[in-house]
PDB file of C-alpha atoms in Angstrom:
ATOM      1  CA  MET A   1      11.379 -25.840 -10.855  1.00 93.00           C
ATOM      2  CA  LEU A   2      12.935 -25.393 -14.152  1.00 93.00           C
ATOM      3  CA  VAL A   3      16.953 -25.040 -13.697  1.00 95.00           C
ATOM      4  CA  LEU A   4      19.118 -23.266 -16.589  1.00 95.00           C
ATOM      5  CA  THR A   5      22.421 -22.676 -16.827  1.00 96.00           C
ATOM      6  CA  ARG A   6      23.508 -19.211 -17.997  1.00 96.00           C
ATOM      7  CA  LYS A   7      27.020 -17.605 -18.767  1.00 96.00           C
ATOM      8  CA  VAL A   8      27.512 -13.700 -17.918  1.00 97.00           C
ATOM      9  CA  ASP A   9      25.685 -11.890 -20.834  1.00 97.00           C
ATOM     10  CA  GLU A  10      23.331 -14.979 -21.723  1.00 97.00           C
ATOM     11  CA  CYS A  11      19.568 -14.371 -21.190  1.00 97.00           C
ATOM     12  CA  ILE A  12      16.459 -16.040 -20.417  1.00 97.00           C
ATOM     13  CA  THR A  13      13.157 -14.801 -21.615  1.00 97.00           C
ATOM     14  CA  ILE A  14       9.648 -15.209 -19.690  1.00 95.00           C
ATOM     15  CA  GLY A  15       6.648 -15.168 -21.977  1.00 94.00           C
ATOM     16  CA  ASP A  16       6.913 -12.613 -24.652  1.00 94.00           C
ATOM     17  CA  ASN A  17       8.260  -9.537 -23.244  1.00 94.00           C
ATOM     18  CA  ILE A  18      10.504  -9.978 -20.035  1.00 96.00           C
ATOM     19  CA  VAL A  19      13.854 -10.854 -20.269  1.00 97.00           C
ATOM     20  CA  VAL A  20      16.269 -11.600 -17.463  1.00 97.00           C
ATOM     21  CA  LYS A  21      20.147 -11.180 -18.271  1.00 97.00           C
ATOM     22  CA  VAL A  22      23.294 -12.421 -16.254  1.00 97.00           C
ATOM     23  CA  LEU A  23      25.358  -9.218 -16.100  1.00 97.00           C
ATOM     24  CA  GLY A  24      27.962 -10.570 -14.085  1.00 97.00           C
ATOM     25  CA  ILE A  25      29.338 -13.142 -11.218  1.00 96.00           C
ATOM     26  CA  GLU A  26      31.402 -12.054  -8.313  1.00 95.00           C
ATOM     27  CA  SER A  27      32.081 -15.120  -5.456  1.00 94.00           C
ATOM     28  CA  THR A  28      28.453 -15.774  -4.137  1.00 95.00           C
ATOM     29  CA  GLN A  29      26.566 -13.043  -6.051  1.00 96.00           C
ATOM     30  CA  VAL A  30      25.200 -12.679  -9.112  1.00 96.00           C
ATOM     31  CA  LYS A  31      24.333  -9.676 -10.662  1.00 97.00           C
ATOM     32  CA  LEU A  32      20.824  -9.689 -13.244  1.00 97.00           C
ATOM     33  CA  GLY A  33      19.294  -7.126 -15.255  1.00 97.00           C
ATOM     34  CA  ILE A  34      15.877  -7.464 -15.842  1.00 96.00           C
ATOM     35  CA  ASP A  35      13.462  -5.898 -18.917  1.00 95.00           C
ATOM     36  CA  ALA A  36      10.203  -6.168 -18.138  1.00 92.00           C
ATOM     37  CA  PRO A  37       6.910  -3.910 -19.165  1.00 86.00           C
ATOM     38  CA  GLY A  38       5.797  -1.583 -16.014  1.00 73.00           C
ATOM     39  CA  ARG A  39       3.040  -3.065 -15.113  1.00 73.00           C
ATOM     40  CA  VAL A  40       5.117  -6.230 -14.234  1.00 81.00           C
ATOM     41  CA  ARG A  41       5.974  -6.029 -10.504  1.00 81.00           C
ATOM     42  CA  VAL A  42       9.692  -7.252 -10.302  1.00 88.00           C
ATOM     43  CA  LEU A  43      11.090  -7.265  -6.689  1.00 89.00           C
ATOM     44  CA  ARG A  44      13.676  -8.775  -4.584  1.00 91.00           C
ATOM     45  CA  GLN A  45      11.822 -11.528  -2.763  1.00 93.00           C
ATOM     46  CA  GLU A  46      12.506 -10.592   0.940  1.00 92.00           C
ATOM     47  CA  VAL A  47      10.799  -6.926   0.188  1.00 92.00           C
ATOM     48  CA  TYR A  48       7.966  -8.366  -1.592  1.00 93.00           C
ATOM     49  CA  GLU A  49       7.198 -10.745   1.464  1.00 94.00           C
ATOM     50  CA  LYS A  50       7.707  -7.919   3.567  1.00 93.00           C
ATOM     51  CA  ILE A  51       4.959  -6.206   2.243  1.00 94.00           C
ATOM     52  CA  ARG A  52       2.614  -9.390   1.519  1.00 95.00           C
ATOM     53  CA  ASP A  53       3.094  -9.577   4.937  1.00 93.00           C
ATOM     54  CA  GLU A  54       2.001  -6.549   5.972  1.00 93.00           C
ATOM     55  CA  ASN A  55      -1.097  -6.169   3.996  1.00 94.00           C
ATOM     56  CA  ILE A  56      -2.028  -9.736   5.500  1.00 92.00           C
ATOM     57  CA  ARG A  57      -1.783  -7.909   8.968  1.00 89.00           C
ATOM     58  CA  SER A  58      -3.598  -4.871   7.994  1.00 90.00           C
ATOM     59  CA  ALA A  59      -6.155  -7.292   6.981  1.00 89.00           C
ATOM     60  CA  ARG A  60      -7.026  -8.990  10.211  1.00 84.00           C
ATOM     61  CA  ARG A  61     -10.283  -7.607  11.875  1.00 77.00           C
ATOM     62  CA  GLN A  62      -8.920  -4.881  14.195  1.00 76.00           C
ATOM     63  CA  ALA A  63     -11.681  -2.435  14.106  1.00 80.00           C
ATOM     64  CA  ALA A  64     -11.546  -1.928  18.243  1.00 82.00           C
ATOM     65  CA  ALA A  65      -7.603  -0.639  18.342  1.00 86.00           C
ATOM     66  CA  PHE A  66      -8.449   1.641  15.486  1.00 88.00           C
ATOM     67  CA  VAL A  67     -11.424   3.248  17.624  1.00 89.00           C
ATOM     68  CA  GLN A  68      -9.301   3.454  20.128  1.00 88.00           C
ATOM     69  CA  ALA A  69      -6.371   4.930  17.961  1.00 89.00           C
ATOM     70  CA  ALA A  70      -8.315   7.432  16.564  1.00 90.00           C
ATOM     71  CA  GLY A  71      -8.813   8.689  19.928  1.00 89.00           C
ATOM     72  CA  LEU A  72      -5.156   9.046  20.317  1.00 86.00           C
ATOM     73  CA  PHE A  73      -4.874  11.134  17.680  1.00 81.00           C
ATOM     74  CA  LYS A  74      -7.437  13.462  18.928  1.00 75.00           C
ATOM     75  CA  THR A  75      -5.778  13.584  22.238  1.00 76.00           C
ATOM     76  CA  LYS A  76      -2.276  14.637  20.480  1.00 71.00           C
ATOM     77  CA  GLU A  77      -3.985  17.169  18.417  1.00 70.00           C
ATOM     78  CA  LYS A  78      -5.719  18.898  21.382  1.00 69.00           C
ATOM     79  CA  ILE A  79      -2.509  18.716  23.297  1.00 70.00           C
ATOM     80  CA  LYS A  80      -0.844  20.654  20.208  1.00 67.00           C
ATOM     81  CA  GLY A  81      -3.529  23.178  19.746  1.00 65.00           C
ATOM     82  CA  SER A  82      -3.470  24.030  23.580  1.00 64.00           C
ATOM     83  CA  GLU A  83       0.485  24.058  23.062  1.00 61.00           C
ATOM     84  CA  GLU A  84      -0.195  26.778  20.408  1.00 55.00           C
TER      85      GLU A  84
ATOM     86  CA  MET B   1     -25.292   0.353  -5.023  1.00 87.00           C
ATOM     87  CA  LYS B   2     -25.417  -1.960  -1.904  1.00 90.00           C
ATOM     88  CA  LEU B   3     -22.239  -2.881  -0.597  1.00 89.00           C
ATOM     89  CA  GLU B   4     -21.557  -5.584   2.164  1.00 86.00           C
ATOM     90  CA  THR B   5     -18.567  -5.015   4.288  1.00 88.00           C
ATOM     91  CA  ARG B   6     -16.785  -6.713   6.932  1.00 86.00           C
ATOM     92  CA  ASP B   7     -17.159  -3.990   9.497  1.00 86.00           C
ATOM     93  CA  PHE B   8     -20.118  -2.011   8.992  1.00 88.00           C
ATOM     94  CA  GLY B   9     -22.501  -4.196   7.375  1.00 88.00           C
ATOM     95  CA  GLN B  10     -24.485  -3.386   4.426  1.00 92.00           C
ATOM     96  CA  ILE B  11     -23.999   0.240   3.417  1.00 91.00           C
ATOM     97  CA  ASP B  12     -25.003   2.180   0.211  1.00 92.00           C
ATOM     98  CA  ILE B  13     -21.868   3.318  -1.901  1.00 90.00           C
ATOM     99  CA  ASP B  14     -21.581   5.417  -4.909  1.00 91.00           C
ATOM    100  CA  GLU B  15     -20.300   3.367  -8.046  1.00 91.00           C
ATOM    101  CA  ASP B  16     -18.321   6.274  -9.184  1.00 93.00           C
ATOM    102  CA  ARG B  17     -16.259   6.060  -5.994  1.00 95.00           C
ATOM    103  CA  VAL B  18     -15.171   2.576  -6.980  1.00 96.00           C
ATOM    104  CA  ILE B  19     -10.978   2.049  -7.578  1.00 97.00           C
ATOM    105  CA  THR B  20      -9.724  -0.105  -9.452  1.00 97.00           C
ATOM    106  CA  MET B  21      -6.035  -2.143  -8.813  1.00 95.00           C
ATOM    107  CA  PRO B  22      -5.667  -3.758 -11.818  1.00 90.00           C
ATOM    108  CA  ALA B  23      -2.280  -5.536 -10.520  1.00 87.00           C
ATOM    109  CA  GLY B  24      -4.331  -6.344  -6.857  1.00 91.00           C
ATOM    110  CA  MET B  25      -2.166  -5.782  -3.947  1.00 93.00           C
ATOM    111  CA  PRO B  26       0.739  -8.086  -3.202  1.00 93.00           C
ATOM    112  CA  GLY B  27      -0.915 -11.427  -1.066  1.00 93.00           C
ATOM    113  CA  PHE B  28      -4.295 -10.720  -2.561  1.00 94.00           C
ATOM    114  CA  PRO B  29      -4.174 -10.136  -6.154  1.00 89.00           C
ATOM    115  CA  GLU B  30      -7.663 -11.089  -6.889  1.00 91.00           C
ATOM    116  CA  ALA B  31      -8.871  -8.314  -5.102  1.00 94.00           C
ATOM    117  CA  GLN B  32      -9.076  -5.856  -7.797  1.00 95.00           C
ATOM    118  CA  HIS B  33     -12.116  -3.158  -6.594  1.00 96.00           C
ATOM    119  CA  PHE B  34     -12.138  -1.073  -3.534  1.00 97.00           C
ATOM    120  CA  ILE B  35     -13.367   1.873  -1.858  1.00 96.00           C
ATOM    121  CA  ILE B  36     -12.538   4.279   0.782  1.00 96.00           C
ATOM    122  CA  LEU B  37     -14.995   4.419   3.714  1.00 94.00           C
ATOM    123  CA  ASP B  38     -14.469   7.139   5.984  1.00 94.00           C
ATOM    124  CA  ARG B  39     -15.828   6.749   9.597  1.00 92.00           C
ATOM    125  CA  GLU B  40     -16.284   9.035  12.109  1.00 91.00           C
ATOM    126  CA  GLU B  41     -15.444   6.588  14.745  1.00 91.00           C
ATOM    127  CA  THR B  42     -11.861   5.801  13.202  1.00 92.00           C
ATOM    128  CA  ARG B  43     -11.066   9.007  11.510  1.00 93.00           C
ATOM    129  CA  PRO B  44      -8.274   9.910  10.459  1.00 94.00           C
ATOM    130  CA  PHE B  45      -7.677   6.125   9.946  1.00 95.00           C
ATOM    131  CA  LEU B  46      -9.793   4.922   6.536  1.00 95.00           C
ATOM    132  CA  TRP B  47     -10.895   1.662   5.465  1.00 95.00           C
ATOM    133  CA  TYR B  48     -10.151   0.373   2.059  1.00 96.00           C
ATOM    134  CA  GLN B  49     -12.851  -2.056   1.710  1.00 95.00           C
ATOM    135  CA  CYS B  50     -12.696  -4.659  -1.113  1.00 95.00           C
ATOM    136  CA  VAL B  51     -15.834  -4.388  -3.258  1.00 94.00           C
ATOM    137  CA  ASP B  52     -15.375  -8.018  -4.546  1.00 92.00           C
ATOM    138  CA  ASP B  53     -14.932  -9.858  -1.457  1.00 92.00           C
ATOM    139  CA  PRO B  54     -16.500  -8.202   1.506  1.00 90.00           C
ATOM    140  CA  GLY B  55     -14.751 -10.342   4.097  1.00 91.00           C
ATOM    141  CA  LEU B  56     -11.387  -7.885   3.199  1.00 93.00           C
ATOM    142  CA  ALA B  57     -10.467  -4.635   4.031  1.00 94.00           C
ATOM    143  CA  PHE B  58      -7.560  -2.938   5.004  1.00 94.00           C
ATOM    144  CA  VAL B  59      -6.673   0.263   7.320  1.00 94.00           C
ATOM    145  CA  ILE B  60      -4.886   3.192   5.523  1.00 96.00           C
ATOM    146  CA  ILE B  61      -4.154   6.690   6.665  1.00 97.00           C
ATOM    147  CA  ASN B  62      -2.674   9.668   5.342  1.00 97.00           C
ATOM    148  CA  PRO B  63       1.114   9.502   6.047  1.00 97.00           C
ATOM    149  CA  ASN B  64       1.753  13.168   6.314  1.00 95.00           C
ATOM    150  CA  LEU B  65      -0.415  12.733   9.432  1.00 94.00           C
ATOM    151  CA  PHE B  66       2.286  11.414  11.352  1.00 93.00           C
ATOM    152  CA  GLN B  67       5.223  11.937   9.092  1.00 94.00           C
ATOM    153  CA  PRO B  68       5.173  15.110   7.695  1.00 93.00           C
ATOM    154  CA  ASP B  69       8.357  14.965   5.659  1.00 94.00           C
ATOM    155  CA  TYR B  70       7.256  11.686   3.971  1.00 95.00           C
ATOM    156  CA  SER B  71       6.755  12.152   0.152  1.00 94.00           C
ATOM    157  CA  LEU B  72       7.433  10.387  -2.886  1.00 95.00           C
ATOM    158  CA  ASP B  73       8.500  10.954  -6.375  1.00 94.00           C
ATOM    159  CA  LEU B  74       4.795  11.229  -8.049  1.00 95.00           C
ATOM    160  CA  GLY B  75       6.439  12.185 -11.466  1.00 94.00           C
ATOM    161  CA  ALA B  76       8.192   8.788 -11.271  1.00 92.00           C
ATOM    162  CA  ILE B  77       4.888   7.024 -10.415  1.00 92.00           C
ATOM    163  CA  LEU B  78       3.041   8.526 -13.034  1.00 93.00           C
ATOM    164  CA  ARG B  79       5.721   7.179 -15.652  1.00 90.00           C
ATOM    165  CA  GLU B  80       6.048   3.998 -14.348  1.00 86.00           C
ATOM    166  CA  MET B  81       1.788   3.545 -14.228  1.00 88.00           C
ATOM    167  CA  SER B  82       1.847   4.925 -17.594  1.00 88.00           C
ATOM    168  CA  TRP B  83      -0.758   7.547 -16.187  1.00 91.00           C
ATOM    169  CA  ASN B  84       0.020   9.744 -19.174  1.00 89.00           C
ATOM    170  CA  GLY B  85      -1.837  13.049 -18.979  1.00 90.00           C
ATOM    171  CA  ASP B  86      -2.318  12.719 -15.458  1.00 94.00           C
ATOM    172  CA  ARG B  87      -0.917  15.322 -12.718  1.00 94.00           C
ATOM    173  CA  GLU B  88       0.830  14.875  -9.403  1.00 96.00           C
ATOM    174  CA  GLU B  89      -2.186  16.684  -7.943  1.00 96.00           C
ATOM    175  CA  ASP B  90      -4.586  13.583  -8.899  1.00 96.00           C
ATOM    176  CA  LEU B  91      -2.601  10.913  -7.179  1.00 97.00           C
ATOM    177  CA  ALA B  92      -3.768  10.339  -3.526  1.00 97.00           C
ATOM    178  CA  VAL B  93      -0.716   8.966  -1.127  1.00 98.00           C
ATOM    179  CA  TYR B  94      -2.207   6.192   1.922  1.00 98.00           C
ATOM    180  CA  ALA B  95       0.049   4.137   3.864  1.00 97.00           C
ATOM    181  CA  ILE B  96      -1.378   0.881   4.923  1.00 96.00           C
ATOM    182  CA  VAL B  97      -1.749   0.400   8.581  1.00 94.00           C
ATOM    183  CA  ASN B  98      -1.880  -2.799  11.285  1.00 91.00           C
ATOM    184  CA  ALA B  99      -2.449  -2.707  14.881  1.00 87.00           C
ATOM    185  CA  SER B 100      -1.621  -6.797  14.876  1.00 74.00           C
ATOM    186  CA  GLU B 101      -0.500  -6.493  18.304  1.00 76.00           C
ATOM    187  CA  GLY B 102      -4.307  -5.110  18.845  1.00 79.00           C
ATOM    188  CA  ILE B 103      -2.501  -2.281  21.111  1.00 84.00           C
ATOM    189  CA  PRO B 104      -3.403   0.969  19.652  1.00 86.00           C
ATOM    190  CA  GLU B 105      -0.028   2.494  20.989  1.00 87.00           C
ATOM    191  CA  LYS B 106       2.008  -0.189  18.396  1.00 89.00           C
ATOM    192  CA  ILE B 107       0.077   0.583  15.479  1.00 92.00           C
ATOM    193  CA  THR B 108       2.565   0.808  12.350  1.00 94.00           C
ATOM    194  CA  ALA B 109       2.371   2.029   9.051  1.00 96.00           C
ATOM    195  CA  ASN B 110       3.731   0.857   5.896  1.00 96.00           C
ATOM    196  CA  LEU B 111       5.812   3.441   4.026  1.00 97.00           C
ATOM    197  CA  ILE B 112       7.755   1.401   1.538  1.00 95.00           C
ATOM    198  CA  GLY B 113       4.598  -0.230   0.080  1.00 96.00           C
ATOM    199  CA  PRO B 114       2.329   2.964  -0.363  1.00 97.00           C
ATOM    200  CA  LEU B 115      -0.886   2.680  -1.834  1.00 97.00           C
ATOM    201  CA  VAL B 116      -0.892   5.410  -4.310  1.00 97.00           C
ATOM    202  CA  ILE B 117      -4.570   6.689  -5.990  1.00 97.00           C
ATOM    203  CA  ASN B 118      -4.956   7.818  -9.210  1.00 97.00           C
ATOM    204  CA  THR B 119      -8.091   9.885  -8.154  1.00 96.00           C
ATOM    205  CA  ARG B 120      -8.862  11.263 -11.979  1.00 95.00           C
ATOM    206  CA  LYS B 121      -8.956   7.299 -13.367  1.00 95.00           C
ATOM    207  CA  LYS B 122     -10.054   5.855 -10.164  1.00 96.00           C
ATOM    208  CA  GLU B 123      -7.072   3.206 -10.231  1.00 96.00           C
ATOM    209  CA  ALA B 124      -4.671   2.590  -7.875  1.00 96.00           C
ATOM    210  CA  ALA B 125      -1.400   0.614  -7.278  1.00 94.00           C
ATOM    211  CA  GLN B 126       0.741  -0.501  -4.472  1.00 95.00           C
ATOM    212  CA  MET B 127       3.877   0.910  -4.865  1.00 94.00           C
ATOM    213  CA  VAL B 128       7.192  -0.533  -3.500  1.00 92.00           C
ATOM    214  CA  ILE B 129       9.815   2.451  -2.638  1.00 90.00           C
ATOM    215  CA  THR B 130      12.987   1.349  -2.461  1.00 84.00           C
ATOM    216  CA  GLY B 131      16.058   2.759  -0.729  1.00 84.00           C
ATOM    217  CA  SER B 132      13.588   4.494   1.755  1.00 87.00           C
ATOM    218  CA  PRO B 133      14.877   5.754   4.680  1.00 91.00           C
ATOM    219  CA  TYR B 134      11.325   4.783   6.295  1.00 93.00           C
ATOM    220  CA  SER B 135      10.261   1.575   7.205  1.00 93.00           C
ATOM    221  CA  HIS B 136       7.643  -0.851   6.792  1.00 94.00           C
ATOM    222  CA  LYS B 137       6.820  -0.873  10.091  1.00 93.00           C
ATOM    223  CA  GLN B 138       6.807   2.955  10.862  1.00 94.00           C
ATOM    224  CA  PRO B 139       5.205   4.106  14.200  1.00 93.00           C
ATOM    225  CA  VAL B 140       2.134   5.886  14.042  1.00 92.00           C
ATOM    226  CA  PHE B 141       2.366   7.189  17.464  1.00 90.00           C
ATOM    227  CA  GLN B 142       5.973   8.292  18.713  1.00 79.00           C
ATOM    228  CA  PRO B 143       6.860   7.323  22.413  1.00 65.00           C
ATOM    229  CA  ILE B 144       6.382  10.371  23.961  1.00 55.00           C
TER     230      ILE B 144
END
């Protein structure tokens, strides 16, 4: 891992069009400003990991559960329909 | 064109329905072409089958079927994606679903990482919604 030391208001650049700026430091927190093209995904790591993990779980083979779940939906619709 | 699918064997698909995801999806950056399969036996759950990799398929659902109030700022998404000239009506929103426990009642949908498809451009992206009141594991079936 590349390790750099920066002061407040100093930046690092990544490639040609990503700039990360240190906006402020307060006790154990660092506030960063990030300029990147719209198509570059910039996320807090824990959010990225949540989304990635849900994608991985969704990609598992699980057709049988969804056939049953589709049945639950239809039952729900019928109950709703009979209440009206 | 013929497509090999994970769950339904070889099927015939219309090439015009192939959706491109230039950025892939978190965890699957290489998977960039998908098609939606609507199978009667699992409806309203739909299959987001990868065209590049027959072994990869996700399950998706229209989130409004179980969260009627769920909505996204589609105008902001059009701007963020530089989908200039397209309208909010051109966007379709799906939630990625998982049944990792194999129990239908425990199926959850990821409402902070919706799949947004530009139906006109045939292009899609998985968005990340920050500050959402919803969860990445939103139950699809509310306990009765």
